[in-house]
mmCIF file of C-alpha atoms in Angstrom:
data_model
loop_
_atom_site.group_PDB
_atom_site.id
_atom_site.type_symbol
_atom_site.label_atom_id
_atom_site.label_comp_id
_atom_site.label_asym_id
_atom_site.label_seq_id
_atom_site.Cartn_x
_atom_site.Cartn_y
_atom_site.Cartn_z
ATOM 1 C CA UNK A 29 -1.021 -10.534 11.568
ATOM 2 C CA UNK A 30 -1.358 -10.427 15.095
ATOM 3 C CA UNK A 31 -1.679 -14.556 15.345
ATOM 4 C CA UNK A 32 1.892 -14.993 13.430
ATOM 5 C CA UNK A 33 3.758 -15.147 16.898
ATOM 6 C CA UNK A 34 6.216 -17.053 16.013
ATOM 7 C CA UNK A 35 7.810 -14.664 13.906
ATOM 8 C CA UNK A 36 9.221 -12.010 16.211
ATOM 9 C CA UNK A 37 9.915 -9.021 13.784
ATOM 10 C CA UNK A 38 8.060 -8.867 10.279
ATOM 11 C CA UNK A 39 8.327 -6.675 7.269
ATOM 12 C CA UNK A 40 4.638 -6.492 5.491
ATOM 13 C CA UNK A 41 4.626 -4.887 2.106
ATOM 14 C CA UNK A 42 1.186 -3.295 0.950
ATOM 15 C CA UNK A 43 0.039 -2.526 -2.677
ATOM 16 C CA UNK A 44 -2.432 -2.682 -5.310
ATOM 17 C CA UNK A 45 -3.272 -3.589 -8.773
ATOM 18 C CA UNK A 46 -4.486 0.360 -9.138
ATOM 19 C CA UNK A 47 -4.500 3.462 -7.911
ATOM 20 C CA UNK A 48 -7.312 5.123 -5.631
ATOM 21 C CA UNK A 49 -7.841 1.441 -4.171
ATOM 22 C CA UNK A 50 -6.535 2.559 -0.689
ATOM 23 C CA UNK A 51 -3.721 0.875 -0.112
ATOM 24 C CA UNK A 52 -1.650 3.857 1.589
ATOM 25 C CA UNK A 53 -4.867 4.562 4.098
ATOM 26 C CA UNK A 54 -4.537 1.054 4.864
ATOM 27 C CA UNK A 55 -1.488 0.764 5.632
ATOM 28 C CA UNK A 56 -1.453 3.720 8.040
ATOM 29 C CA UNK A 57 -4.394 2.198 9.512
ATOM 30 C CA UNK A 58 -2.983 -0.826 9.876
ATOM 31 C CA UNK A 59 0.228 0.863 11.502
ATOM 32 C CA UNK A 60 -2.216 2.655 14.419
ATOM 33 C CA UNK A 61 -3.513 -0.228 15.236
ATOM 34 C CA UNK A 62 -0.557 -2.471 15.761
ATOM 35 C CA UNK A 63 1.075 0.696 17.696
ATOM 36 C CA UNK A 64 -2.466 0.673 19.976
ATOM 37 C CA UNK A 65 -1.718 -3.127 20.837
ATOM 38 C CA UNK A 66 1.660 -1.953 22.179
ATOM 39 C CA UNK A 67 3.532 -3.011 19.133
ATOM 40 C CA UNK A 68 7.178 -1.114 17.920
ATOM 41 C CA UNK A 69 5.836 0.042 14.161
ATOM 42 C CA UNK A 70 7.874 2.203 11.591
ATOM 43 C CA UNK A 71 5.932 2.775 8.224
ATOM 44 C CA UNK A 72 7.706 3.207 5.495
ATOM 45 C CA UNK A 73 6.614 5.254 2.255
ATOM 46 C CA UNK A 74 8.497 3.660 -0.965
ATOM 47 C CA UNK A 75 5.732 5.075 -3.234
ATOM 48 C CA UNK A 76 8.008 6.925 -5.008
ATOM 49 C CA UNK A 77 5.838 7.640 -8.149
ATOM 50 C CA UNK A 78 2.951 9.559 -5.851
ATOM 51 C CA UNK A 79 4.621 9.462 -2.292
ATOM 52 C CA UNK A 80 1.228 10.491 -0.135
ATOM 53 C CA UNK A 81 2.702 9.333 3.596
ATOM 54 C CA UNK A 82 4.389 12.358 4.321
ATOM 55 C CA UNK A 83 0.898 14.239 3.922
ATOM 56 C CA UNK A 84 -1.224 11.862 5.981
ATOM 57 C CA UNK A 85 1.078 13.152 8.986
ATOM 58 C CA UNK A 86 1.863 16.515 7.668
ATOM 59 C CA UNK A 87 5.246 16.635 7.006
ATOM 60 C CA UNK A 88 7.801 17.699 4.573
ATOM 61 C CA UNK A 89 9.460 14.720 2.715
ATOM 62 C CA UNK A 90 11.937 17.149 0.449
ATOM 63 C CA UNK A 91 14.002 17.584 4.290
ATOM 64 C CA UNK A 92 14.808 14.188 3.955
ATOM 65 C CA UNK A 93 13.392 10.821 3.928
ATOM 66 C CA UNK A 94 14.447 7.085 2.525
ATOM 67 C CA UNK A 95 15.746 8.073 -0.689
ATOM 68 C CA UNK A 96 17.983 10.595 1.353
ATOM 69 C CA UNK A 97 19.248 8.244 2.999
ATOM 70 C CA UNK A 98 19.879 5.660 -0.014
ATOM 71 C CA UNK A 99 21.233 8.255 -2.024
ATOM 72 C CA UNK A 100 23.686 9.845 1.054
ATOM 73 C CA UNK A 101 25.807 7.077 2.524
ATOM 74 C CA UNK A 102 27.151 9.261 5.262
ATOM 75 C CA UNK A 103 23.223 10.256 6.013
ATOM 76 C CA UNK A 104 22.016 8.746 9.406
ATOM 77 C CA UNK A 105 19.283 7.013 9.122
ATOM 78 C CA UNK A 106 17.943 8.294 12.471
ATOM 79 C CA UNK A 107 17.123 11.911 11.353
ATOM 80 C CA UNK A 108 14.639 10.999 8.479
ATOM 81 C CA UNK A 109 12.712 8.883 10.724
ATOM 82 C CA UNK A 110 9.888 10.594 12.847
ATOM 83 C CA UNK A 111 7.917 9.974 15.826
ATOM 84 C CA UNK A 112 3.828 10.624 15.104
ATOM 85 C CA UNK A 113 2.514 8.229 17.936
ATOM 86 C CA UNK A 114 3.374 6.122 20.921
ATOM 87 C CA UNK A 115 5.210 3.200 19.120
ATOM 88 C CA UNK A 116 4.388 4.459 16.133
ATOM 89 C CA UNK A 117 7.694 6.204 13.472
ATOM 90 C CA UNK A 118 7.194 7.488 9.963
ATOM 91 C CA UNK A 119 10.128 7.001 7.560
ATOM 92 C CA UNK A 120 8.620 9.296 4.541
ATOM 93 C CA UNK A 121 9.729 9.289 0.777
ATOM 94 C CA UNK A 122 12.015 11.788 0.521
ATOM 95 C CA UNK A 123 13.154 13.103 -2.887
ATOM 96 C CA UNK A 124 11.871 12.214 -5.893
ATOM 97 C CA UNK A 125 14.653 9.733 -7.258
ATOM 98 C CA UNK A 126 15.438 9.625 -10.729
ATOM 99 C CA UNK A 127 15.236 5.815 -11.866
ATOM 100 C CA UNK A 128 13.089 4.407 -8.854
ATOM 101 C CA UNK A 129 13.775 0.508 -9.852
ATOM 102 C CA UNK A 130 17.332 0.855 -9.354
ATOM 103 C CA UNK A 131 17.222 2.350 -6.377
ATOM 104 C CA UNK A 132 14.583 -0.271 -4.921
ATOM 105 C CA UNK A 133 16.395 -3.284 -6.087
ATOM 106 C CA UNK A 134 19.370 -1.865 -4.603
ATOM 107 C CA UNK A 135 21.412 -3.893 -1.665
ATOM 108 C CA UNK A 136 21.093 -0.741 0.755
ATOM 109 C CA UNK A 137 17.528 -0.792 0.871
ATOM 110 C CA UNK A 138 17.955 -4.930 1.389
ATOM 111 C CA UNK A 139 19.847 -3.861 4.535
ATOM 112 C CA UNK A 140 18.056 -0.879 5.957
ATOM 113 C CA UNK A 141 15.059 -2.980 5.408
ATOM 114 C CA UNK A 142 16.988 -5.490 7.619
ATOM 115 C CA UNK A 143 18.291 -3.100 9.993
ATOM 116 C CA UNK A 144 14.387 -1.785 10.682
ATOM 117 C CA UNK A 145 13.430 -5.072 11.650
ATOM 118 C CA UNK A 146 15.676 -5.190 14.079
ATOM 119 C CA UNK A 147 14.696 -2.173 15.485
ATOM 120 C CA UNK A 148 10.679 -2.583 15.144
ATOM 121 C CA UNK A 149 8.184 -5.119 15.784
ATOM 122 C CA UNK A 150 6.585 -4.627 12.625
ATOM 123 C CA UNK A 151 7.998 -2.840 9.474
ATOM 124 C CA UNK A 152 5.255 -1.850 7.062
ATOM 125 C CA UNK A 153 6.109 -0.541 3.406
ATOM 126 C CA UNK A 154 3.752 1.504 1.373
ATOM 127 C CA UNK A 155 4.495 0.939 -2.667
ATOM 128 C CA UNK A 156 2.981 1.909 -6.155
ATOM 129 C CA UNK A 157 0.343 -0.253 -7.339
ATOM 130 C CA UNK A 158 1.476 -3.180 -9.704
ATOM 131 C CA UNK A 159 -0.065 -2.543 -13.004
ATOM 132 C CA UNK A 160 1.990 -0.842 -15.801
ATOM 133 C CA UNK A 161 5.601 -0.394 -12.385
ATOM 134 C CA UNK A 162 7.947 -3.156 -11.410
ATOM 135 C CA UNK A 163 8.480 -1.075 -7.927
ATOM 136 C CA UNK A 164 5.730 -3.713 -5.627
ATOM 137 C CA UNK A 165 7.831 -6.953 -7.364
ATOM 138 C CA UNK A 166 10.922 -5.169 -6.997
ATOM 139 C CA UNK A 167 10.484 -4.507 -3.393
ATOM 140 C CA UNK A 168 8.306 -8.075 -2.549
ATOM 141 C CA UNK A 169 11.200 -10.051 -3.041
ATOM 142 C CA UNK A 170 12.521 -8.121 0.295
ATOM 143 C CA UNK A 171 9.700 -8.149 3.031
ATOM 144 C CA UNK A 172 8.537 -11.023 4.764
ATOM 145 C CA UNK A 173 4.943 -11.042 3.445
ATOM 146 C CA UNK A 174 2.431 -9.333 0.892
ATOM 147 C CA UNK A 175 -0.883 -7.626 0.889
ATOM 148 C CA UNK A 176 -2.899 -6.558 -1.784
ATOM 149 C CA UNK A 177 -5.495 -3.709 -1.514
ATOM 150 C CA UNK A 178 -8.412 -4.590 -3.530
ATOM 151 C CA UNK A 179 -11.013 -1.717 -3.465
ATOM 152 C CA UNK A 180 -14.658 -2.455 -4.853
ATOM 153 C CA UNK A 181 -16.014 -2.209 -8.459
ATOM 154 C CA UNK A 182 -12.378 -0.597 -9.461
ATOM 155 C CA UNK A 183 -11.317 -3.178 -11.350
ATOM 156 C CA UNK A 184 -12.335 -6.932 -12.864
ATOM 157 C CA UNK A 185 -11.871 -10.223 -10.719
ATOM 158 C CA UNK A 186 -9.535 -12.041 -12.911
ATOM 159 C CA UNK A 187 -7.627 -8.812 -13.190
ATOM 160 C CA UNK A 188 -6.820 -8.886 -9.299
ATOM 161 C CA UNK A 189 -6.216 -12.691 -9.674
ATOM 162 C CA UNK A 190 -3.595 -12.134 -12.420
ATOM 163 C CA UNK A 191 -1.960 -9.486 -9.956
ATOM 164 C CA UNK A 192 -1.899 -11.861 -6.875
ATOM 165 C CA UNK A 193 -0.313 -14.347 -9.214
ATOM 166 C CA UNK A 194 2.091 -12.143 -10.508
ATOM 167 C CA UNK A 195 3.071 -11.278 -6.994
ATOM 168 C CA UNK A 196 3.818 -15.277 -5.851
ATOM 169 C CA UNK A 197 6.311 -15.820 -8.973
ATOM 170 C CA UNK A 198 8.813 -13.056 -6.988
ATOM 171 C CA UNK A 199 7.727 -13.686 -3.284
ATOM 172 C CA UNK A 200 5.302 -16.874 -2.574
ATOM 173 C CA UNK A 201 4.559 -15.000 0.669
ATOM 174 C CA UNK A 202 1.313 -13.219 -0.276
ATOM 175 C CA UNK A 203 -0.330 -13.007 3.190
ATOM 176 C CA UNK A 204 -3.821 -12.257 1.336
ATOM 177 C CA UNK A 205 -5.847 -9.561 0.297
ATOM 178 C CA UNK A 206 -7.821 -6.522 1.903
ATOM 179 C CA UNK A 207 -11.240 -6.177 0.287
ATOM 180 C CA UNK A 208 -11.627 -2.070 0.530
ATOM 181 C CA UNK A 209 -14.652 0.355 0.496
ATOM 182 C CA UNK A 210 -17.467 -1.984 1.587
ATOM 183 C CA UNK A 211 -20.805 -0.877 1.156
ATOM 184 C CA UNK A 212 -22.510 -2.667 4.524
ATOM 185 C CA UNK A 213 -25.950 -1.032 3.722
ATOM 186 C CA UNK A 214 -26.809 -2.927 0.479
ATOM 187 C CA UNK A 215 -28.679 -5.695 -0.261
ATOM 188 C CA UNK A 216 -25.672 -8.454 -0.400
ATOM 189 C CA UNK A 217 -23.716 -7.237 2.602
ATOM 190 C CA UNK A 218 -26.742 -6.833 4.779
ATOM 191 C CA UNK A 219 -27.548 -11.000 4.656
ATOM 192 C CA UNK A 220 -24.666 -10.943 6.877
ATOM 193 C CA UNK A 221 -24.118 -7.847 8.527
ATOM 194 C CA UNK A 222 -27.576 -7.187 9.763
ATOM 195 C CA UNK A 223 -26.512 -4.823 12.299
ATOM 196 C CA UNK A 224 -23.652 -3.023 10.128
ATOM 197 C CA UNK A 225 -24.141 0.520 8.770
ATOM 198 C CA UNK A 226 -20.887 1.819 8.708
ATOM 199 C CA UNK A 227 -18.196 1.615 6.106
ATOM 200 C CA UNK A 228 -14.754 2.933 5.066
ATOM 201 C CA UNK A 229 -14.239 4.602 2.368
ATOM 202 C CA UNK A 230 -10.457 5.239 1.374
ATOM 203 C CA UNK A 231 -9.247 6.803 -1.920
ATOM 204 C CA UNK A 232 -5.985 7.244 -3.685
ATOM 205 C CA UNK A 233 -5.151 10.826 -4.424
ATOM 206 C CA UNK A 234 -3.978 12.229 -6.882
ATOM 207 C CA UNK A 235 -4.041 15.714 -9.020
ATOM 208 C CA UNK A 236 -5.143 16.577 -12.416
ATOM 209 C CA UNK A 237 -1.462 17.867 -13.412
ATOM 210 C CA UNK A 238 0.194 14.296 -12.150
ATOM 211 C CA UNK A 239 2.609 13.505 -15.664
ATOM 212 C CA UNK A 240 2.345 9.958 -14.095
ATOM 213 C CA UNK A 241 -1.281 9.392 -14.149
ATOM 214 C CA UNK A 242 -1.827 10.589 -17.410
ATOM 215 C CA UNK A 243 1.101 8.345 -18.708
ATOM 216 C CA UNK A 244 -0.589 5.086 -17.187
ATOM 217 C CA UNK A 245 -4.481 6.451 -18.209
ATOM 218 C CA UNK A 246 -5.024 4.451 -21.085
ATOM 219 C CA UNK A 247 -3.965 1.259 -19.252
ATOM 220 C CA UNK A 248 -5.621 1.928 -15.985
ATOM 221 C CA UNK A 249 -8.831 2.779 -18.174
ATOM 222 C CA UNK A 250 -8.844 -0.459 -19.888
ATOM 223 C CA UNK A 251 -8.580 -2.531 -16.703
ATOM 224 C CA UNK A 252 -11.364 -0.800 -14.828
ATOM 225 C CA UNK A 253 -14.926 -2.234 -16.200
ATOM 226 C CA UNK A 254 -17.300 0.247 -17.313
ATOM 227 C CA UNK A 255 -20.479 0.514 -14.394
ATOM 228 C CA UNK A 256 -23.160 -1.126 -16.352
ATOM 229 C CA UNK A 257 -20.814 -3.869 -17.503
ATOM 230 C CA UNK A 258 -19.888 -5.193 -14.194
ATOM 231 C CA UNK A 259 -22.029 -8.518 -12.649
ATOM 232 C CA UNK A 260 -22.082 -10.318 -9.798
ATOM 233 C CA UNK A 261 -18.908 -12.903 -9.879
ATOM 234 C CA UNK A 262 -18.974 -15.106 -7.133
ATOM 235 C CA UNK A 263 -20.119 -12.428 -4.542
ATOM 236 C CA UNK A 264 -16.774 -10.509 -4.999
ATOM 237 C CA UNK A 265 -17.128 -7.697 -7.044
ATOM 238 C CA UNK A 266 -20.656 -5.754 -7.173
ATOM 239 C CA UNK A 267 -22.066 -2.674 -7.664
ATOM 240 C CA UNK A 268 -24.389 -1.547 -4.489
#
């Protein structure tokens, strides 16, 4: 990101093929350090299945956030967005809308999306994760690039594949993918890390009572490999 200076403001949309692979951590992180370099960032939360932004900074998205604004015409845009760090603005969720898709494929967030850019160095989007939702292709078709959170021994190789492919028939600008949850201290890793020992660990949250999750169980389940099942496959995905 920071060696694409020949684009001078650049909307970067972040997802997954699952959830729990990280993706909103990473993009906050992501967000810090850009605003630590001196860059303008505004991260915005467009998870609107399991919005989780708004708790990462402790605030309260139901006193308005992006769906207020795309929902409110006369709403200024100004007083959903907040301040957390130098050069660093929050534009949380908001209410829960009641057909997502629609709203996401809707001109207004085309133009606010626009209008952001103008106002920010970077615009970064947090969105649901791509299997079973139509909300990351949806909203890829608007931002400038893609990145796909791929957290270890969650799912199959060929699964993530299929989801990076599935991505570049809507938006041939996926940027790449962030390989999450690293384990430096085993035997692989440690060939070429020999002085590592530290590594991230990032998880998706969400609660026991979520209708959502329970809805898209059985097809998360059959995606993620069983433990003993998974191998080696090309020194990608591994069990420590």
């Amino acid at each position: 990101l920071f060696s694409r200076g020949d684009v001078e403001h650049f909307s970067l949309l972040v997802t997954s093929s699952l959830p729990r692979e990280g993706k909103t951590s990473i993009v906050t992180n992501l967000g810090r350090a850009l605003a630590s370099a001196g860059e303008s960032v505004v991260i915005v939360d467009c998870d609107w299945r399991r919005p989780m932004l708004h708790n990462k900074f402790h605030m309260d998205r139901r006193k308005g956030g992006i769906t207020s604004y795309l929902m409110q015409p006369d709403l200024d845009i100004r007083t959903c967005i907040h301040n957390v760090a130098p050069n660093l603005d929050i534009l949380p969720c908001g209410p829960i809308p009641p057909d997502p898709p629609k709203l996401l494929g809707s001109a207004r967030l085309k133009e606010l999306i626009d209008e952001l850019k103008r106002q920010y160095r970077w615009v970064l989007i947090d969105s649901p994760p791509l299997v079973g939702l139509s909300d990351a292709q949806i909203l890829s078709s608007a931002c400038d690039g893609v990145c796909l959170v791929i957290r270890r021994n969650i799912l199959d190789r060929t699964v993530a594949e299929r989801m990076v492919q599935q991505l570049r028939k809507v938006s041939p600008n996926v940027l790449g993918a962030v390989f999450n949850d690293v384990d430096f201290r085993s035997a692989y890793y440690a060939r070429y890390y020999k002085y590592g020992g530290y590594y991230s660990y990032y998880y998706y949250y969400t609660t026991k009572d979520d209708k959502d999750g329970d809805k898209n169980k059985s097809i998360i389940e059959r995606l993620r490999k069983p433990r003993e099942e998974r191998k080696v496959s090309g020194g990608t995905f591994f069990d420590s």
